[in-house]
Tab-separated table of C-alpha atoms and ligand atoms in Angstrom:
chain	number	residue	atom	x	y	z
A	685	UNK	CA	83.266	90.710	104.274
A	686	UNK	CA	82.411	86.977	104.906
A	687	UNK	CA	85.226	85.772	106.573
A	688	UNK	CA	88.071	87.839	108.468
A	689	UNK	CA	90.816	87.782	106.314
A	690	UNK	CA	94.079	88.853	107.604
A	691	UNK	CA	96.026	86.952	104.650
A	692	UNK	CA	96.365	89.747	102.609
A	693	UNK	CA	95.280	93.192	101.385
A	694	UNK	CA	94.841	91.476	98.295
A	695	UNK	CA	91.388	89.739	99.535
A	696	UNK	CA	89.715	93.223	99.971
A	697	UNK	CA	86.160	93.836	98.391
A	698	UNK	CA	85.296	97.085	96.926
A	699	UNK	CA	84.031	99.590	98.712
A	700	UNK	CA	79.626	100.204	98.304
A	701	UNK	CA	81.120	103.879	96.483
A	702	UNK	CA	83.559	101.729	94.011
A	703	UNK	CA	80.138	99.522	93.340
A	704	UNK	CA	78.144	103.062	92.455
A	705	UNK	CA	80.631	104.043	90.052
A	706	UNK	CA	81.723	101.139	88.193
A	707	UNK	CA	77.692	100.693	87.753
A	708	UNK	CA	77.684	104.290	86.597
A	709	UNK	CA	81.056	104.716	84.692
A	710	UNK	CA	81.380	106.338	81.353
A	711	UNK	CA	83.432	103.916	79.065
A	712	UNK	CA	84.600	103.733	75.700
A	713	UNK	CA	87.217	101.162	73.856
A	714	UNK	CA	90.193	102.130	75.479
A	715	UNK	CA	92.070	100.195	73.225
A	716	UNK	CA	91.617	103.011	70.515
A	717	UNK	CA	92.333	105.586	73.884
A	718	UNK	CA	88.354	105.907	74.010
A	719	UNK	CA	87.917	105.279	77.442
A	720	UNK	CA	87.144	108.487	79.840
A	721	UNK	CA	87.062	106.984	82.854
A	722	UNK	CA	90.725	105.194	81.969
A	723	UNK	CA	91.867	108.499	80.707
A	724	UNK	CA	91.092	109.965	83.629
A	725	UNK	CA	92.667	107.228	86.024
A	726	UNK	CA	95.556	107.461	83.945
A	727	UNK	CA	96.112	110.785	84.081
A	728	UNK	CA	95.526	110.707	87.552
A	729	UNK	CA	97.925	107.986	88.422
A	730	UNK	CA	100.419	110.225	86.666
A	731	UNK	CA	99.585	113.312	88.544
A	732	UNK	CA	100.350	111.474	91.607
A	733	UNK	CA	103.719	109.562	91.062
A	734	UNK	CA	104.964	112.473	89.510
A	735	UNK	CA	105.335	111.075	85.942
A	736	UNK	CA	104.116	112.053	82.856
A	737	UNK	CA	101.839	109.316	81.992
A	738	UNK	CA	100.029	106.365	83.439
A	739	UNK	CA	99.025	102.752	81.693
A	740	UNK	CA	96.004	100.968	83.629
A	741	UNK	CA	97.434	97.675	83.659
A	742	UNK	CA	94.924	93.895	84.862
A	743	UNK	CA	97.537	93.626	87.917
A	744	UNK	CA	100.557	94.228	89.289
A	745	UNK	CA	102.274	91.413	87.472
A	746	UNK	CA	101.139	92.945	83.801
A	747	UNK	CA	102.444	96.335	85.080
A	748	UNK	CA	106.072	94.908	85.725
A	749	UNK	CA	106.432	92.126	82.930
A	750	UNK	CA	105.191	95.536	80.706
A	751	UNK	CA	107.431	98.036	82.585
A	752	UNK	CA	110.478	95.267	82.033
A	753	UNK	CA	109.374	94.327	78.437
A	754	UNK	CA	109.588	97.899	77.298
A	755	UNK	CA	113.059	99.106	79.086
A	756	UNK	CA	114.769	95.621	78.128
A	757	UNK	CA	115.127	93.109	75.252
A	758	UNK	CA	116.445	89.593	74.556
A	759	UNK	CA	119.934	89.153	76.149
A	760	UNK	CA	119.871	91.900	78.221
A	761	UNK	CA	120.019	92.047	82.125
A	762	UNK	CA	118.048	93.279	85.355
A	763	UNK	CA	120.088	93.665	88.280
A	764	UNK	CA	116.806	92.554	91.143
A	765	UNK	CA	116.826	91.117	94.466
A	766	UNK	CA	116.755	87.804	95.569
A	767	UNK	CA	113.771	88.106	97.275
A	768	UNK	CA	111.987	90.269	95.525
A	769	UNK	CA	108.156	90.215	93.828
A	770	UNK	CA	109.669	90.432	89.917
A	771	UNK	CA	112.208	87.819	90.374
A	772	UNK	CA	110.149	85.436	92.672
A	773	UNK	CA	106.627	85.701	92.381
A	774	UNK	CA	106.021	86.359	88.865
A	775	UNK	CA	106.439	82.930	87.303
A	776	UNK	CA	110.125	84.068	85.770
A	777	UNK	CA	107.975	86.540	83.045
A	778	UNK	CA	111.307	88.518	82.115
A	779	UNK	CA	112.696	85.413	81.192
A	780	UNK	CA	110.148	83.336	80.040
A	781	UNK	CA	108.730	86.065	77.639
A	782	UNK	CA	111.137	88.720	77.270
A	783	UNK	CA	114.337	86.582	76.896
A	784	UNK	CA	115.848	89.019	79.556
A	785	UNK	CA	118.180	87.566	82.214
A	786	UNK	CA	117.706	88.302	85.934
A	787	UNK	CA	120.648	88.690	88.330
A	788	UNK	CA	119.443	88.279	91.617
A	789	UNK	CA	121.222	90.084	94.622
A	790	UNK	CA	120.934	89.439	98.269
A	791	UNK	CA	118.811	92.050	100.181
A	792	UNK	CA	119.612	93.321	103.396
A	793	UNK	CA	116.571	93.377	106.850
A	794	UNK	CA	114.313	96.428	104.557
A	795	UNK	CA	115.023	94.928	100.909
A	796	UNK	CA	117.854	97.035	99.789
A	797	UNK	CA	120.457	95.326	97.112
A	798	UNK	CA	124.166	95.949	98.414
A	799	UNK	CA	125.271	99.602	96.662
A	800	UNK	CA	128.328	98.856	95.845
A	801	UNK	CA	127.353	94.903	94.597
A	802	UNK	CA	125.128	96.733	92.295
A	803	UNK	CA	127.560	98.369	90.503
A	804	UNK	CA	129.961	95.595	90.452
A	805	UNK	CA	127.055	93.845	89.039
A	806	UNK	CA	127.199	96.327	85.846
A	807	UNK	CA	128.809	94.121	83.138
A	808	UNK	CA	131.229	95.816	80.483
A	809	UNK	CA	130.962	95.532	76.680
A	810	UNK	CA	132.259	92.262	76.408
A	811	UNK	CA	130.516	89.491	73.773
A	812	UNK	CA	130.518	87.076	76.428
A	813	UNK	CA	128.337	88.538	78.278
A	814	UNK	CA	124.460	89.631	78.650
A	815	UNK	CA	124.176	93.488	78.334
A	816	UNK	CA	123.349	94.979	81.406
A	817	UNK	CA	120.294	97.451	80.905
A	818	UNK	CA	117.993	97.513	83.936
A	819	UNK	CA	117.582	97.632	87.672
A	820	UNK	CA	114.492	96.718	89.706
A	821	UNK	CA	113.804	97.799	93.119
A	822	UNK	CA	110.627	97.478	95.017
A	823	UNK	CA	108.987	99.784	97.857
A	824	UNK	CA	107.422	98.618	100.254
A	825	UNK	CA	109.267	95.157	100.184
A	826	UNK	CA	107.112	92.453	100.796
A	827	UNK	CA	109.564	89.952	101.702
A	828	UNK	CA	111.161	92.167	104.552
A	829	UNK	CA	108.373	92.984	106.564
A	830	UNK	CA	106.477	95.581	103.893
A	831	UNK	CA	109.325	98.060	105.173
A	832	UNK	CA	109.068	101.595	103.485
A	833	UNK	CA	112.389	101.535	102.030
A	834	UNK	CA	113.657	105.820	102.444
A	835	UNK	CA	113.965	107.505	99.383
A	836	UNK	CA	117.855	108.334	99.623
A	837	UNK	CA	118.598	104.598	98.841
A	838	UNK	CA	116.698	105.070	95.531
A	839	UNK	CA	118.848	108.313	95.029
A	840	UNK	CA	121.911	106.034	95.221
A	841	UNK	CA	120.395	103.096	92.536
A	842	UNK	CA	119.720	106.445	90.493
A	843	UNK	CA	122.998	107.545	90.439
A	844	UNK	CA	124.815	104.126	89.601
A	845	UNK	CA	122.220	103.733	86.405
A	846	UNK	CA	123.282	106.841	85.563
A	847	UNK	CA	127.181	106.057	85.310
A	848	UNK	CA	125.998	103.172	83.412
A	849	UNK	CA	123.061	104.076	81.037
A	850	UNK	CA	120.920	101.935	82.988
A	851	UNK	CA	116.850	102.300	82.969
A	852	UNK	CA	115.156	101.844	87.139
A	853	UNK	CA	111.782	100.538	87.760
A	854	UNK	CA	110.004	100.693	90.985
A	855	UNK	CA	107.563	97.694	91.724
A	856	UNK	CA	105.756	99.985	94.243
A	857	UNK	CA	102.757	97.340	94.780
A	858	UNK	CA	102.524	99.122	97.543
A	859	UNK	CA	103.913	102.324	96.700
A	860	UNK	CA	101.339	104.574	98.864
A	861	UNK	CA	101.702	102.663	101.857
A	862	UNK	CA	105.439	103.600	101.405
A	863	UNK	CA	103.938	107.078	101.197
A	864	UNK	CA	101.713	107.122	103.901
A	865	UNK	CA	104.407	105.336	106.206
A	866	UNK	CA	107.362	107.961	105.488
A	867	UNK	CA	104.478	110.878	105.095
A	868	UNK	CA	105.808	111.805	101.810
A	869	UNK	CA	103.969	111.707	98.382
A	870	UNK	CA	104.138	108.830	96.215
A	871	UNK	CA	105.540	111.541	93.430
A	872	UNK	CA	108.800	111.583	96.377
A	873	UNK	CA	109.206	107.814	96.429
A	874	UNK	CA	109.029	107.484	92.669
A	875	UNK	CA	111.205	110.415	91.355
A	876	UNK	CA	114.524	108.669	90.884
A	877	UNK	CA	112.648	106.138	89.237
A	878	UNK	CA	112.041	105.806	85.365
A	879	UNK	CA	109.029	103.741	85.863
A	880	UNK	CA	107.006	102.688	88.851
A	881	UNK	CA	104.011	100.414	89.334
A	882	UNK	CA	101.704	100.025	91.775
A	883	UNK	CA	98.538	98.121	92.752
A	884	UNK	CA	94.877	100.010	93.075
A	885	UNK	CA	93.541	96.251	94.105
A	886	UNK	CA	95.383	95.828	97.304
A	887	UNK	CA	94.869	98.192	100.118
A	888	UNK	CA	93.540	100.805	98.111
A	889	UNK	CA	90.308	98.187	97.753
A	890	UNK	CA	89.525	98.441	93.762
A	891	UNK	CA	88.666	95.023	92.793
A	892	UNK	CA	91.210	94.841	90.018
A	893	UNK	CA	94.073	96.575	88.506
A	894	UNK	CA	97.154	98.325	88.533
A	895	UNK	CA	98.790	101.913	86.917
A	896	UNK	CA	102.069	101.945	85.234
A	897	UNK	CA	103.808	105.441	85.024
A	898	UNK	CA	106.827	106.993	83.411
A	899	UNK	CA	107.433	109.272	80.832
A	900	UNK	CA	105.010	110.461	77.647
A	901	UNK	CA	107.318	108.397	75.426
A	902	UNK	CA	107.723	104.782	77.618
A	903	UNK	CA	104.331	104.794	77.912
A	904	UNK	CA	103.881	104.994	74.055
A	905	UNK	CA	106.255	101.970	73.965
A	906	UNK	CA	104.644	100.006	77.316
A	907	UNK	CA	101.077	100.540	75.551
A	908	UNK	CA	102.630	98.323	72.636
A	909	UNK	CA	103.943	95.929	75.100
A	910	UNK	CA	100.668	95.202	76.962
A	911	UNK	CA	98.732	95.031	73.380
A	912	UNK	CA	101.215	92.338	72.662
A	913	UNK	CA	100.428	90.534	76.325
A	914	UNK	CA	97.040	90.538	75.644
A	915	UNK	CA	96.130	92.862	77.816
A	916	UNK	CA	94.093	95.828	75.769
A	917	UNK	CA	91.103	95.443	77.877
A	918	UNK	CA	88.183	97.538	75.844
A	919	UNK	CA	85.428	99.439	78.136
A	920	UNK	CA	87.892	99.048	81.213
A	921	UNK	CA	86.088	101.973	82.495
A	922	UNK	CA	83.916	99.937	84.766
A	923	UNK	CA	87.062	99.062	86.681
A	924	UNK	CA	89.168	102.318	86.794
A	925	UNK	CA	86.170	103.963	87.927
A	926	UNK	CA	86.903	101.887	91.060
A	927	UNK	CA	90.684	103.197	91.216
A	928	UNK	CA	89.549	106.880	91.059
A	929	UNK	CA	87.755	106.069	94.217
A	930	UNK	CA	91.013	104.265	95.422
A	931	UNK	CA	93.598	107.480	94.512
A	932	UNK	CA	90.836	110.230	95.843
A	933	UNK	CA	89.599	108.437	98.850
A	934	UNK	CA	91.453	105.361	99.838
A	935	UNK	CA	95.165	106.711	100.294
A	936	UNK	CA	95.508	108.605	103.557
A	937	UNK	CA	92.862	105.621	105.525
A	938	UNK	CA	96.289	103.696	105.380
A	939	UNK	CA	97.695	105.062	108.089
A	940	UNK	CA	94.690	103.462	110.366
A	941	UNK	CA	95.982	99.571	108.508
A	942	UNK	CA	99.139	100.799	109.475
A	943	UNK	CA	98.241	101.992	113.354
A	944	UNK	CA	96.338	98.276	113.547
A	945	UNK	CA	99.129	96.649	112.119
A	946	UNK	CA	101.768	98.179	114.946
A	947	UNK	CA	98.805	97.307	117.458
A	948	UNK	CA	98.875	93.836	116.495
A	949	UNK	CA	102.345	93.077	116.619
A	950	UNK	CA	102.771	94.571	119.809
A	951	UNK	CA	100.258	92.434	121.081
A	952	UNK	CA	101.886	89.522	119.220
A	953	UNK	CA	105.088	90.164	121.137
A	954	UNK	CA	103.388	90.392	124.671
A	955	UNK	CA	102.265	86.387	123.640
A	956	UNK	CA	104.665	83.597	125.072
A	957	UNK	CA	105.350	81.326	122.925
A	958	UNK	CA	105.805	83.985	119.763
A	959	UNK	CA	108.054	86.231	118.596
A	960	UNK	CA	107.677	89.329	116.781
A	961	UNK	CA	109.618	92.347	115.613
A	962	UNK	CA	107.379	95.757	116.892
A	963	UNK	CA	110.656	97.814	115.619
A	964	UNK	CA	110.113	96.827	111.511
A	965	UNK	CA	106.227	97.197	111.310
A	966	UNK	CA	106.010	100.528	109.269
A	967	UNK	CA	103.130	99.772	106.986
A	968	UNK	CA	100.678	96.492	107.077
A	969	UNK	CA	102.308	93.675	107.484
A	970	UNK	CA	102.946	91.627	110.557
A	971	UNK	CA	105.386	88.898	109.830
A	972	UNK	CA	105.715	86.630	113.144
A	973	UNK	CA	107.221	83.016	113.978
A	974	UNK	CA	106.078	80.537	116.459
A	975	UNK	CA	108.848	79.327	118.811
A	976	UNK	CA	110.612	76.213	118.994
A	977	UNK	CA	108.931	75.422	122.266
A	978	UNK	CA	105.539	75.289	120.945
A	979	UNK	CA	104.242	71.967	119.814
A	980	UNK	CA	102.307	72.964	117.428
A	981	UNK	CA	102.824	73.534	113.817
A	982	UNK	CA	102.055	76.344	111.476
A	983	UNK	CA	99.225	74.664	109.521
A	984	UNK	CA	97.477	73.450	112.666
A	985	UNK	CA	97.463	77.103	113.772
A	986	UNK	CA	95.936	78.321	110.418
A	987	UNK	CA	92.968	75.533	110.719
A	988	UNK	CA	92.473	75.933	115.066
A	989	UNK	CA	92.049	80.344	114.087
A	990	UNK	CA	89.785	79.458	111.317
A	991	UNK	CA	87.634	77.407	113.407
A	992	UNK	CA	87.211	79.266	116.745
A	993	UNK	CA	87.106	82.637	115.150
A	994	UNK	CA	86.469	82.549	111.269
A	995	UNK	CA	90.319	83.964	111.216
A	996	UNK	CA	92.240	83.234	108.042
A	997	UNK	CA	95.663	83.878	108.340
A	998	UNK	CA	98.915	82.853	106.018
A	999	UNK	CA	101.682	80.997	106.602
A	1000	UNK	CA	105.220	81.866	104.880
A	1001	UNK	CA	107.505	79.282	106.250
A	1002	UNK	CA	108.072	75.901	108.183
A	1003	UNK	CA	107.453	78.034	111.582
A	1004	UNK	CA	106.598	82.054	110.166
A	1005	UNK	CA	103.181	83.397	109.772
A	1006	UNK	CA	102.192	86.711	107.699
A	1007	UNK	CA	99.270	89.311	108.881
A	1008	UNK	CA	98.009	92.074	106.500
A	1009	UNK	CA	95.932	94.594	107.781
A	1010	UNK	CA	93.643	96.095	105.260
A	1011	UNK	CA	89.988	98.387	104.824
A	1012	UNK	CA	87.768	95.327	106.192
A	1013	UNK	CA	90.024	95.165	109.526
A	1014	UNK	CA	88.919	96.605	112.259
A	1015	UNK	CA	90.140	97.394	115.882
A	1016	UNK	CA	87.810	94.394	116.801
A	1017	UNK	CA	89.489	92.169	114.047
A	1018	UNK	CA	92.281	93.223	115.452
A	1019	UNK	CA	91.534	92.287	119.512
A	1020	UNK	CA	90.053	88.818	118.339
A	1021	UNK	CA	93.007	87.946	116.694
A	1022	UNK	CA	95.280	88.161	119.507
A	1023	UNK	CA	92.235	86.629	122.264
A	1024	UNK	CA	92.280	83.736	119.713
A	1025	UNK	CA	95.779	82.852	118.937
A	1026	UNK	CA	96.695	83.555	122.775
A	1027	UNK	CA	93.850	80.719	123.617
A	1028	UNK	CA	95.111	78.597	121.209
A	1029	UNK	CA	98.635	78.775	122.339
A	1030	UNK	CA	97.241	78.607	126.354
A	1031	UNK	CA	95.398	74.959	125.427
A	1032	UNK	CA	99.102	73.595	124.908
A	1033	UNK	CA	101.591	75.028	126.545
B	2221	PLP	C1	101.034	92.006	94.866
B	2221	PLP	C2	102.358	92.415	94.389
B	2221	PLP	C3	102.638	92.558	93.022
B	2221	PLP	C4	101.638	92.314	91.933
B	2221	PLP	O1	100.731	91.355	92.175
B	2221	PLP	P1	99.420	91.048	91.327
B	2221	PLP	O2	98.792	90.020	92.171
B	2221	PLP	O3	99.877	90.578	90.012
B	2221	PLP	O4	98.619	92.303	91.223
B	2221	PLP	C5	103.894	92.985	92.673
B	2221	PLP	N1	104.823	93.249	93.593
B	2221	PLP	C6	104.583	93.152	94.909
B	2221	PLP	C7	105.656	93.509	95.887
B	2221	PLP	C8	103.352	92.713	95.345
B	2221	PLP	O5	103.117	92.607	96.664
């Protein structure tokens, strides 16, 4: 890479094997099903969250608004958290193109919705009132810390859609860092789930894309839906010849982000003048805030690591910064990071 990027696993290149087979990848018009290579990341994708079929999707965003377009209609509901990717970081797509009304619930410290607020939540057949139809959850949560969220919470959601008729989806952007991070299989995370998403272009280092999975006959329906979004994307072997690469080889390197992640954030709390929270790093993400006492602010942080060290790094907040390792961070990335930041913060206090 050019620069070292800890802003997020989002900024990864492709690997030099992802660049040999997208320049070597059978392809066909997928949009008439034609495509091998997306046939075979499809079925793939499948294989692995346990579901019958997979939909290769342009991101993570398109696999959601399509996952949410296809289990809900105009005037219905999704029961989602506050905080969450679908309700905050997707430009409002249920609503603005589906007609579908969020209700956001608080999360707790990991991203879990209140049980029992969820199914107080559950509206009755009244004409007043939106039909309730869906509920979203998301695993890893980005917002809390990327914590792996344990699968019996998911077990719970299950069981209230099922006293309701309600349909779950799983925005697992991250769903095999979840994996890696509770060493289960993605298929474990995903099975109370009617349809899960997640990302091949984050840590898993394909340069675009994302799968959608569920059952043979909601993928029928979501293939409509992401026709209609414009997203029917022809010989899109070239690039889901790079998520083979990221399913085969990419998933079980996670635990090493992971191990530099809890490395980091350990060394983050040894630094006066930050705090950090060792205890919630499961996965990739290091959230961490500077403290009161420092006279510094967040942005001139961001420009003083960029310049002494060619660090980028994001800031989420007045006084919070995020760090995401990923494939193109090292154990060195990792040391120069905290030598840097603890210089910085020596030249002033
Ligand atoms: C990144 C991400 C998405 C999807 O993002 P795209 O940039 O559209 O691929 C969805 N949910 C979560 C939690 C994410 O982190």
């Amino acid at each position: 890479m050019d620069r070292i990027d800890f802003r997020s696993d989002t900024v990864t290149w492709p690997t030099p094997a992802m660049r040999q087979a997208m320049a070597n990848a059978p392809v066909g018009d997928d949009v008439y099903g034609e495509d091998p290579t997306v046939n075979q990341l499809e079925a793939l994708a499948a294989a692995k969250t346990g579901k019958e079929a997979g939909l290769f999707v342009a991101s993570g965003t398109m696999g959601n608004l399509t996952a949410i377009l296809s289990h809900a209609t105009r005037g219905d509901e999704a029961i989602v958290g506050e905080d969450s990717h679908t309700y905050l970081w997707e430009a409002g797509g249920m609503a603005v193109l589906g007609g579908i009304m969020p209700h956001p619930l608080p999360t707790d410290a990991v991203g879990r919705m209140d049980l029992a607020q969820i199914e107080a939540s559950v509206r009755g057949d009244d004409p007043h009132w939106p039909i309730s139809r869906l509920i979203l959850v998301e695993n890893s949560y980005g917002h809390k810390h990327g914590y792996p969220i344990p699968t019996d919470y998911f077990a719970a959601v299950r069981r209230i859609a099922d006293r309701h008729g309600l349909a779950v989806h799983m925005d697992g952007a991250r769903l095999f860092n979840t994996a890696v991070a509770l060493n289960l299989t993605a298929a474990d995370i995903a099975k109370d789930v009617d349809s899960v998403t997640f990302c091949l272009s984050k840590g898993l280092c394909a340069p675009v894309g994302s799968v959608l999975c569920g059952s043979v006959e909601f993928i029928h329906k979501a293939r409509r839906t992401r026709k209609l979004l414009g997203g029917g994307m022809r010989q899109a072997g070239i690039l889901a010849a790079a998520g083979i690469i990221s399913l085969n080889e990419m998933v079980e390197r996670l635990a090493d982000d992971h191990a530099r992640a809890q490395t980091l954030v350990q060394g983050l709390a040894q630094i006066p003048g930050i705090v950090a929270q060792p205890e919630m790093v499961k996965t990739n993400m290091v959230f961490f805030d500077l403290s009161d006492d420092v006279p510094l602010t967040t942005e001139e942080i961001i420009v003083a690591m960029r310049e002494k060290a060619g660090i980028w790094l994001g800031a989420l907040g007045e006084r919070r910064f995020r760090a995401v390792t990923h494939y193109w961070i090292g154990d060195k990335e990792v040391e120069l990071f905290l030598e840097t930041l603890t210089r910085i913060l020596n030249e002033r206090l």
